[in-house]
Amino acid sequence: MNVRFRCVLSTVESDSHLWNLVYLQKLLEENGASVHNLGPCTPVESVADAIRADRPDLLVVSSVNGHGFHGAQVLLSGLRERGLEVPCAIGGKLTTAVSDDDRVRRELLDLGYTDVFLGDDAIARFRGFLRFGLAQGFSAWRADPALITPWDSANSVTRKVS
């Protein structure tokens, strides 16, 4: 295998699922990554230690238990508190309601995630992200803007019904 970038692969502390990580490890390796898979239920300090030791080009976080949104916030905030900056992609099933995906994506992008991959086309979009990252660097990636649904808009205007 021709290693073209280093990657730390993690989940959040509340997620005990393993197969998503195995799948992503193989996908990343097929795309040129040397992967350090931290396994399920990963504490923030373990992710921080791996970033310090491995100096990866990319951190990939996956959660499929439906409760990853909170853990994703805790993880990135914890890394920032420790002075650690690395391009970070996250995806999977981060909430229990698909209707929350746009809001969750927007909030995680605002927090500083490089991109958030949710929905039926998440893997296809993630592959595109990997191709771009290999060609131009992961930190050069600019995520598509997150949708703002009318019910989430703080600036929404209430229309009168005639």
mmCIF file with all atom_site columns, C-alpha atoms in Angstrom:
data_model
loop_
_atom_site.group_PDB
_atom_site.id
_atom_site.type_symbol
_atom_site.label_atom_id
_atom_site.label_alt_id
_atom_site.label_comp_id
_atom_site.label_asym_id
_atom_site.label_entity_id
_atom_site.label_seq_id
_atom_site.pdbx_PDB_ins_code
_atom_site.Cartn_x
_atom_site.Cartn_y
_atom_site.Cartn_z
_atom_site.occupancy
_atom_site.B_iso_or_equiv
_atom_site.pdbx_formal_charge
_atom_site.auth_seq_id
_atom_site.auth_comp_id
_atom_site.auth_asym_id
_atom_site.auth_atom_id
_atom_site.pdbx_PDB_model_num
ATOM 1   C CA . MET A 1 1   ? 0.000   0.000  0.000  1.00 0.00 ? 1   MET A CA 1
ATOM 2   C CA . ASN A 1 2   ? 1.225   3.441  -0.887 1.00 0.00 ? 2   ASN A CA 1
ATOM 3   C CA . VAL A 1 3   ? 0.752   5.598  2.237  1.00 0.00 ? 3   VAL A CA 1
ATOM 4   C CA . ARG A 1 4   ? -0.065  9.160  1.221  1.00 0.00 ? 4   ARG A CA 1
ATOM 5   C CA . PHE A 1 5   ? -1.398  10.575 4.506  1.00 0.00 ? 5   PHE A CA 1
ATOM 6   C CA . ARG A 1 6   ? -1.655  9.805  8.222  1.00 0.00 ? 6   ARG A CA 1
ATOM 7   C CA . CYS A 1 7   ? -5.050  9.521  9.883  1.00 0.00 ? 7   CYS A CA 1
ATOM 8   C CA . VAL A 1 8   ? -6.334  9.053  13.411 1.00 0.00 ? 8   VAL A CA 1
ATOM 9   C CA . LEU A 1 9   ? -9.738  7.348  13.435 1.00 0.00 ? 9   LEU A CA 1
ATOM 10  C CA . SER A 1 10  ? -11.967 7.667  16.472 1.00 0.00 ? 10  SER A CA 1
ATOM 11  C CA . THR A 1 11  ? -15.465 7.693  17.794 1.00 0.00 ? 11  THR A CA 1
ATOM 12  C CA . VAL A 1 12  ? -16.892 9.586  20.757 1.00 0.00 ? 12  VAL A CA 1
ATOM 13  C CA . GLU A 1 13  ? -16.900 8.394  24.354 1.00 0.00 ? 13  GLU A CA 1
ATOM 14  C CA . SER A 1 14  ? -20.551 7.320  24.262 1.00 0.00 ? 14  SER A CA 1
ATOM 15  C CA . ASP A 1 15  ? -20.315 5.171  21.123 1.00 0.00 ? 15  ASP A CA 1
ATOM 16  C CA . SER A 1 16  ? -19.405 1.512  21.565 1.00 0.00 ? 16  SER A CA 1
ATOM 17  C CA . HIS A 1 17  ? -19.870 0.515  17.924 1.00 0.00 ? 17  HIS A CA 1
ATOM 18  C CA . LEU A 1 18  ? -16.884 -1.025 16.170 1.00 0.00 ? 18  LEU A CA 1
ATOM 19  C CA . TRP A 1 19  ? -17.925 -2.067 12.655 1.00 0.00 ? 19  TRP A CA 1
ATOM 20  C CA . ASN A 1 20  ? -18.264 1.527  11.460 1.00 0.00 ? 20  ASN A CA 1
ATOM 21  C CA . LEU A 1 21  ? -14.647 2.070  12.477 1.00 0.00 ? 21  LEU A CA 1
ATOM 22  C CA . VAL A 1 22  ? -13.461 -1.100 10.734 1.00 0.00 ? 22  VAL A CA 1
ATOM 23  C CA . TYR A 1 23  ? -15.295 -0.072 7.565  1.00 0.00 ? 23  TYR A CA 1
ATOM 24  C CA . LEU A 1 24  ? -13.846 3.449  7.672  1.00 0.00 ? 24  LEU A CA 1
ATOM 25  C CA . GLN A 1 25  ? -10.346 2.144  8.386  1.00 0.00 ? 25  GLN A CA 1
ATOM 26  C CA . LYS A 1 26  ? -10.492 -0.024 5.261  1.00 0.00 ? 26  LYS A CA 1
ATOM 27  C CA . LEU A 1 27  ? -11.958 2.836  3.204  1.00 0.00 ? 27  LEU A CA 1
ATOM 28  C CA . LEU A 1 28  ? -9.233  5.205  4.396  1.00 0.00 ? 28  LEU A CA 1
ATOM 29  C CA . GLU A 1 29  ? -6.485  2.648  3.733  1.00 0.00 ? 29  GLU A CA 1
ATOM 30  C CA . GLU A 1 30  ? -7.830  2.060  0.216  1.00 0.00 ? 30  GLU A CA 1
ATOM 31  C CA . ASN A 1 31  ? -7.456  5.796  -0.311 1.00 0.00 ? 31  ASN A CA 1
ATOM 32  C CA . GLY A 1 32  ? -3.840  5.987  0.828  1.00 0.00 ? 32  GLY A CA 1
ATOM 33  C CA . ALA A 1 33  ? -4.081  6.459  4.589  1.00 0.00 ? 33  ALA A CA 1
ATOM 34  C CA . SER A 1 34  ? -1.991  5.010  7.334  1.00 0.00 ? 34  SER A CA 1
ATOM 35  C CA . VAL A 1 35  ? -4.699  4.662  9.995  1.00 0.00 ? 35  VAL A CA 1
ATOM 36  C CA . HIS A 1 36  ? -4.408  4.640  13.777 1.00 0.00 ? 36  HIS A CA 1
ATOM 37  C CA . ASN A 1 37  ? -7.821  3.267  14.801 1.00 0.00 ? 37  ASN A CA 1
ATOM 38  C CA . LEU A 1 38  ? -8.516  4.183  18.440 1.00 0.00 ? 38  LEU A CA 1
ATOM 39  C CA . GLY A 1 39  ? -11.566 1.921  18.713 1.00 0.00 ? 39  GLY A CA 1
ATOM 40  C CA . PRO A 1 40  ? -14.936 2.502  20.349 1.00 0.00 ? 40  PRO A CA 1
ATOM 41  C CA . CYS A 1 41  ? -15.761 4.661  23.385 1.00 0.00 ? 41  CYS A CA 1
ATOM 42  C CA . THR A 1 42  ? -12.704 6.817  22.822 1.00 0.00 ? 42  THR A CA 1
ATOM 43  C CA . PRO A 1 43  ? -11.956 9.315  25.622 1.00 0.00 ? 43  PRO A CA 1
ATOM 44  C CA . VAL A 1 44  ? -10.941 12.820 24.549 1.00 0.00 ? 44  VAL A CA 1
ATOM 45  C CA . GLU A 1 45  ? -7.541  12.397 26.215 1.00 0.00 ? 45  GLU A CA 1
ATOM 46  C CA . SER A 1 46  ? -6.826  9.279  24.118 1.00 0.00 ? 46  SER A CA 1
ATOM 47  C CA . VAL A 1 47  ? -7.597  11.204 20.935 1.00 0.00 ? 47  VAL A CA 1
ATOM 48  C CA . ALA A 1 48  ? -5.390  14.071 22.123 1.00 0.00 ? 48  ALA A CA 1
ATOM 49  C CA . ASP A 1 49  ? -2.538  11.665 22.922 1.00 0.00 ? 49  ASP A CA 1
ATOM 50  C CA . ALA A 1 50  ? -2.798  10.063 19.473 1.00 0.00 ? 50  ALA A CA 1
ATOM 51  C CA . ILE A 1 51  ? -2.751  13.446 17.749 1.00 0.00 ? 51  ILE A CA 1
ATOM 52  C CA . ARG A 1 52  ? 0.321   14.489 19.724 1.00 0.00 ? 52  ARG A CA 1
ATOM 53  C CA . ALA A 1 53  ? 2.115   11.199 18.992 1.00 0.00 ? 53  ALA A CA 1
ATOM 54  C CA . ASP A 1 54  ? 1.059   10.593 15.374 1.00 0.00 ? 54  ASP A CA 1
ATOM 55  C CA . ARG A 1 55  ? 0.836   14.172 14.081 1.00 0.00 ? 55  ARG A CA 1
ATOM 56  C CA . PRO A 1 56  ? -1.874  13.099 11.607 1.00 0.00 ? 56  PRO A CA 1
ATOM 57  C CA . ASP A 1 57  ? -2.955  14.923 8.482  1.00 0.00 ? 57  ASP A CA 1
ATOM 58  C CA . LEU A 1 58  ? -6.575  14.151 9.332  1.00 0.00 ? 58  LEU A CA 1
ATOM 59  C CA . LEU A 1 59  ? -8.774  13.145 12.267 1.00 0.00 ? 59  LEU A CA 1
ATOM 60  C CA . VAL A 1 60  ? -11.867 11.157 11.287 1.00 0.00 ? 60  VAL A CA 1
ATOM 61  C CA . VAL A 1 61  ? -14.631 10.738 13.857 1.00 0.00 ? 61  VAL A CA 1
ATOM 62  C CA . SER A 1 62  ? -17.546 8.358  13.371 1.00 0.00 ? 62  SER A CA 1
ATOM 63  C CA . SER A 1 63  ? -20.581 7.779  15.540 1.00 0.00 ? 63  SER A CA 1
ATOM 64  C CA . VAL A 1 64  ? -23.577 5.605  14.780 1.00 0.00 ? 64  VAL A CA 1
ATOM 65  C CA . ASN A 1 65  ? -25.399 5.436  18.110 1.00 0.00 ? 65  ASN A CA 1
ATOM 66  C CA . GLY A 1 66  ? -27.516 8.544  17.474 1.00 0.00 ? 66  GLY A CA 1
ATOM 67  C CA . HIS A 1 67  ? -25.960 10.467 20.362 1.00 0.00 ? 67  HIS A CA 1
ATOM 68  C CA . GLY A 1 68  ? -22.677 11.534 18.765 1.00 0.00 ? 68  GLY A CA 1
ATOM 69  C CA . PHE A 1 69  ? -23.563 15.210 18.374 1.00 0.00 ? 69  PHE A CA 1
ATOM 70  C CA . HIS A 1 70  ? -22.861 16.018 22.010 1.00 0.00 ? 70  HIS A CA 1
ATOM 71  C CA . GLY A 1 71  ? -19.707 13.890 22.061 1.00 0.00 ? 71  GLY A CA 1
ATOM 72  C CA . ALA A 1 72  ? -18.517 15.577 18.861 1.00 0.00 ? 72  ALA A CA 1
ATOM 73  C CA . GLN A 1 73  ? -18.811 18.975 20.534 1.00 0.00 ? 73  GLN A CA 1
ATOM 74  C CA . VAL A 1 74  ? -16.970 17.760 23.640 1.00 0.00 ? 74  VAL A CA 1
ATOM 75  C CA . LEU A 1 75  ? -14.218 16.152 21.555 1.00 0.00 ? 75  LEU A CA 1
ATOM 76  C CA . LEU A 1 76  ? -13.395 19.125 19.348 1.00 0.00 ? 76  LEU A CA 1
ATOM 77  C CA . SER A 1 77  ? -13.661 21.579 22.240 1.00 0.00 ? 77  SER A CA 1
ATOM 78  C CA . GLY A 1 78  ? -11.352 19.343 24.298 1.00 0.00 ? 78  GLY A CA 1
ATOM 79  C CA . LEU A 1 79  ? -8.775  19.208 21.519 1.00 0.00 ? 79  LEU A CA 1
ATOM 80  C CA . ARG A 1 80  ? -8.876  22.982 21.114 1.00 0.00 ? 80  ARG A CA 1
ATOM 81  C CA . GLU A 1 81  ? -8.455  23.461 24.886 1.00 0.00 ? 81  GLU A CA 1
ATOM 82  C CA . ARG A 1 82  ? -5.296  21.376 24.614 1.00 0.00 ? 82  ARG A CA 1
ATOM 83  C CA . GLY A 1 83  ? -4.009  23.520 21.735 1.00 0.00 ? 83  GLY A CA 1
ATOM 84  C CA . LEU A 1 84  ? -4.425  20.761 19.161 1.00 0.00 ? 84  LEU A CA 1
ATOM 85  C CA . GLU A 1 85  ? -5.529  21.715 15.660 1.00 0.00 ? 85  GLU A CA 1
ATOM 86  C CA . VAL A 1 86  ? -5.965  19.148 12.897 1.00 0.00 ? 86  VAL A CA 1
ATOM 87  C CA . PRO A 1 87  ? -8.429  18.930 10.007 1.00 0.00 ? 87  PRO A CA 1
ATOM 88  C CA . CYS A 1 88  ? -11.336 16.902 11.367 1.00 0.00 ? 88  CYS A CA 1
ATOM 89  C CA . ALA A 1 89  ? -14.155 15.161 9.513  1.00 0.00 ? 89  ALA A CA 1
ATOM 90  C CA . ILE A 1 90  ? -17.105 13.606 11.298 1.00 0.00 ? 90  ILE A CA 1
ATOM 91  C CA . GLY A 1 91  ? -20.045 11.567 10.145 1.00 0.00 ? 91  GLY A CA 1
ATOM 92  C CA . GLY A 1 92  ? -22.462 8.767  10.772 1.00 0.00 ? 92  GLY A CA 1
ATOM 93  C CA . LYS A 1 93  ? -25.653 8.984  12.776 1.00 0.00 ? 93  LYS A CA 1
ATOM 94  C CA . LEU A 1 94  ? -25.123 11.863 15.163 1.00 0.00 ? 94  LEU A CA 1
ATOM 95  C CA . THR A 1 95  ? -28.714 12.319 16.349 1.00 0.00 ? 95  THR A CA 1
ATOM 96  C CA . THR A 1 96  ? -31.808 10.188 16.747 1.00 0.00 ? 96  THR A CA 1
ATOM 97  C CA . ALA A 1 97  ? -33.822 12.335 14.310 1.00 0.00 ? 97  ALA A CA 1
ATOM 98  C CA . VAL A 1 98  ? -32.857 12.828 10.669 1.00 0.00 ? 98  VAL A CA 1
ATOM 99  C CA . SER A 1 99  ? -34.770 16.120 10.808 1.00 0.00 ? 99  SER A CA 1
ATOM 100 C CA . ASP A 1 100 ? -31.958 17.445 13.054 1.00 0.00 ? 100 ASP A CA 1
ATOM 101 C CA . ASP A 1 101 ? -29.184 16.696 10.541 1.00 0.00 ? 101 ASP A CA 1
ATOM 102 C CA . ASP A 1 102 ? -29.055 20.172 8.945  1.00 0.00 ? 102 ASP A CA 1
ATOM 103 C CA . ARG A 1 103 ? -28.931 21.916 12.330 1.00 0.00 ? 103 ARG A CA 1
ATOM 104 C CA . VAL A 1 104 ? -26.310 19.502 13.679 1.00 0.00 ? 104 VAL A CA 1
ATOM 105 C CA . ARG A 1 105 ? -24.179 19.856 10.545 1.00 0.00 ? 105 ARG A CA 1
ATOM 106 C CA . ARG A 1 106 ? -24.347 23.650 10.764 1.00 0.00 ? 106 ARG A CA 1
ATOM 107 C CA . GLU A 1 107 ? -23.429 23.711 14.467 1.00 0.00 ? 107 GLU A CA 1
ATOM 108 C CA . LEU A 1 108 ? -20.491 21.320 14.031 1.00 0.00 ? 108 LEU A CA 1
ATOM 109 C CA . LEU A 1 109 ? -19.152 23.277 11.054 1.00 0.00 ? 109 LEU A CA 1
ATOM 110 C CA . ASP A 1 110 ? -19.466 26.471 13.109 1.00 0.00 ? 110 ASP A CA 1
ATOM 111 C CA . LEU A 1 111 ? -17.571 24.754 15.935 1.00 0.00 ? 111 LEU A CA 1
ATOM 112 C CA . GLY A 1 112 ? -14.694 24.026 13.573 1.00 0.00 ? 112 GLY A CA 1
ATOM 113 C CA . TYR A 1 113 ? -15.162 20.612 11.993 1.00 0.00 ? 113 TYR A CA 1
ATOM 114 C CA . THR A 1 114 ? -13.700 20.586 8.483  1.00 0.00 ? 114 THR A CA 1
ATOM 115 C CA . ASP A 1 115 ? -16.822 18.815 7.232  1.00 0.00 ? 115 ASP A CA 1
ATOM 116 C CA . VAL A 1 116 ? -19.750 16.795 8.536  1.00 0.00 ? 116 VAL A CA 1
ATOM 117 C CA . PHE A 1 117 ? -20.942 13.800 6.515  1.00 0.00 ? 117 PHE A CA 1
ATOM 118 C CA . LEU A 1 118 ? -24.550 12.806 7.144  1.00 0.00 ? 118 LEU A CA 1
ATOM 119 C CA . GLY A 1 119 ? -27.291 11.211 5.086  1.00 0.00 ? 119 GLY A CA 1
ATOM 120 C CA . ASP A 1 120 ? -27.552 8.762  2.244  1.00 0.00 ? 120 ASP A CA 1
ATOM 121 C CA . ASP A 1 121 ? -24.736 10.311 0.214  1.00 0.00 ? 121 ASP A CA 1
ATOM 122 C CA . ALA A 1 122 ? -22.289 10.654 3.125  1.00 0.00 ? 122 ALA A CA 1
ATOM 123 C CA . ILE A 1 123 ? -19.810 8.017  1.918  1.00 0.00 ? 123 ILE A CA 1
ATOM 124 C CA . ALA A 1 124 ? -19.779 9.328  -1.658 1.00 0.00 ? 124 ALA A CA 1
ATOM 125 C CA . ARG A 1 125 ? -19.164 12.877 -0.385 1.00 0.00 ? 125 ARG A CA 1
ATOM 126 C CA . PHE A 1 126 ? -16.495 11.599 2.024  1.00 0.00 ? 126 PHE A CA 1
ATOM 127 C CA . ARG A 1 127 ? -14.668 9.904  -0.865 1.00 0.00 ? 127 ARG A CA 1
ATOM 128 C CA . GLY A 1 128 ? -14.701 13.228 -2.716 1.00 0.00 ? 128 GLY A CA 1
ATOM 129 C CA . PHE A 1 129 ? -13.301 14.883 0.400  1.00 0.00 ? 129 PHE A CA 1
ATOM 130 C CA . LEU A 1 130 ? -10.480 12.321 0.511  1.00 0.00 ? 130 LEU A CA 1
ATOM 131 C CA . ARG A 1 131 ? -9.640  12.858 -3.173 1.00 0.00 ? 131 ARG A CA 1
ATOM 132 C CA . PHE A 1 132 ? -9.521  16.609 -2.629 1.00 0.00 ? 132 PHE A CA 1
ATOM 133 C CA . GLY A 1 133 ? -7.447  16.253 0.536  1.00 0.00 ? 133 GLY A CA 1
ATOM 134 C CA . LEU A 1 134 ? -4.888  14.089 -1.219 1.00 0.00 ? 134 LEU A CA 1
ATOM 135 C CA . ALA A 1 135 ? -4.588  16.571 -4.060 1.00 0.00 ? 135 ALA A CA 1
ATOM 136 C CA . GLN A 1 136 ? -4.697  19.880 -2.179 1.00 0.00 ? 136 GLN A CA 1
ATOM 137 C CA . GLY A 1 137 ? -4.518  19.142 1.536  1.00 0.00 ? 137 GLY A CA 1
ATOM 138 C CA . PHE A 1 138 ? -7.364  18.574 3.966  1.00 0.00 ? 138 PHE A CA 1
ATOM 139 C CA . SER A 1 139 ? -7.054  22.008 5.532  1.00 0.00 ? 139 SER A CA 1
ATOM 140 C CA . ALA A 1 140 ? -7.778  23.585 2.118  1.00 0.00 ? 140 ALA A CA 1
ATOM 141 C CA . TRP A 1 141 ? -11.226 21.945 1.978  1.00 0.00 ? 141 TRP A CA 1
ATOM 142 C CA . ARG A 1 142 ? -14.225 24.262 2.199  1.00 0.00 ? 142 ARG A CA 1
ATOM 143 C CA . ALA A 1 143 ? -17.408 22.476 3.157  1.00 0.00 ? 143 ALA A CA 1
ATOM 144 C CA . ASP A 1 144 ? -20.624 23.296 1.370  1.00 0.00 ? 144 ASP A CA 1
ATOM 145 C CA . PRO A 1 145 ? -22.633 25.685 3.517  1.00 0.00 ? 145 PRO A CA 1
ATOM 146 C CA . ALA A 1 146 ? -25.027 24.007 5.893  1.00 0.00 ? 146 ALA A CA 1
ATOM 147 C CA . LEU A 1 147 ? -28.690 24.452 5.135  1.00 0.00 ? 147 LEU A CA 1
ATOM 148 C CA . ILE A 1 148 ? -30.712 26.648 7.405  1.00 0.00 ? 148 ILE A CA 1
ATOM 149 C CA . THR A 1 149 ? -34.184 25.248 7.609  1.00 0.00 ? 149 THR A CA 1
ATOM 150 C CA . PRO A 1 150 ? -37.004 27.733 8.181  1.00 0.00 ? 150 PRO A CA 1
ATOM 151 C CA . TRP A 1 151 ? -37.748 26.327 11.638 1.00 0.00 ? 151 TRP A CA 1
ATOM 152 C CA . ASP A 1 152 ? -34.105 26.728 12.686 1.00 0.00 ? 152 ASP A CA 1
ATOM 153 C CA . SER A 1 153 ? -33.624 30.267 11.456 1.00 0.00 ? 153 SER A CA 1
ATOM 154 C CA . ALA A 1 154 ? -33.132 32.767 14.259 1.00 0.00 ? 154 ALA A CA 1
ATOM 155 C CA . ASN A 1 155 ? -33.844 35.502 11.746 1.00 0.00 ? 155 ASN A CA 1
ATOM 156 C CA . SER A 1 156 ? -36.931 33.938 10.236 1.00 0.00 ? 156 SER A CA 1
ATOM 157 C CA . VAL A 1 157 ? -39.731 36.313 9.478  1.00 0.00 ? 157 VAL A CA 1
ATOM 158 C CA . THR A 1 158 ? -43.233 35.320 10.454 1.00 0.00 ? 158 THR A CA 1
ATOM 159 C CA . ARG A 1 159 ? -45.611 35.939 7.593  1.00 0.00 ? 159 ARG A CA 1
ATOM 160 C CA . LYS A 1 160 ? -49.196 36.930 8.099  1.00 0.00 ? 160 LYS A CA 1
ATOM 161 C CA . VAL A 1 161 ? -51.681 34.526 6.634  1.00 0.00 ? 161 VAL A CA 1
ATOM 162 C CA . SER A 1 162 ? -54.504 36.352 4.843  1.00 0.00 ? 162 SER A CA 1
#
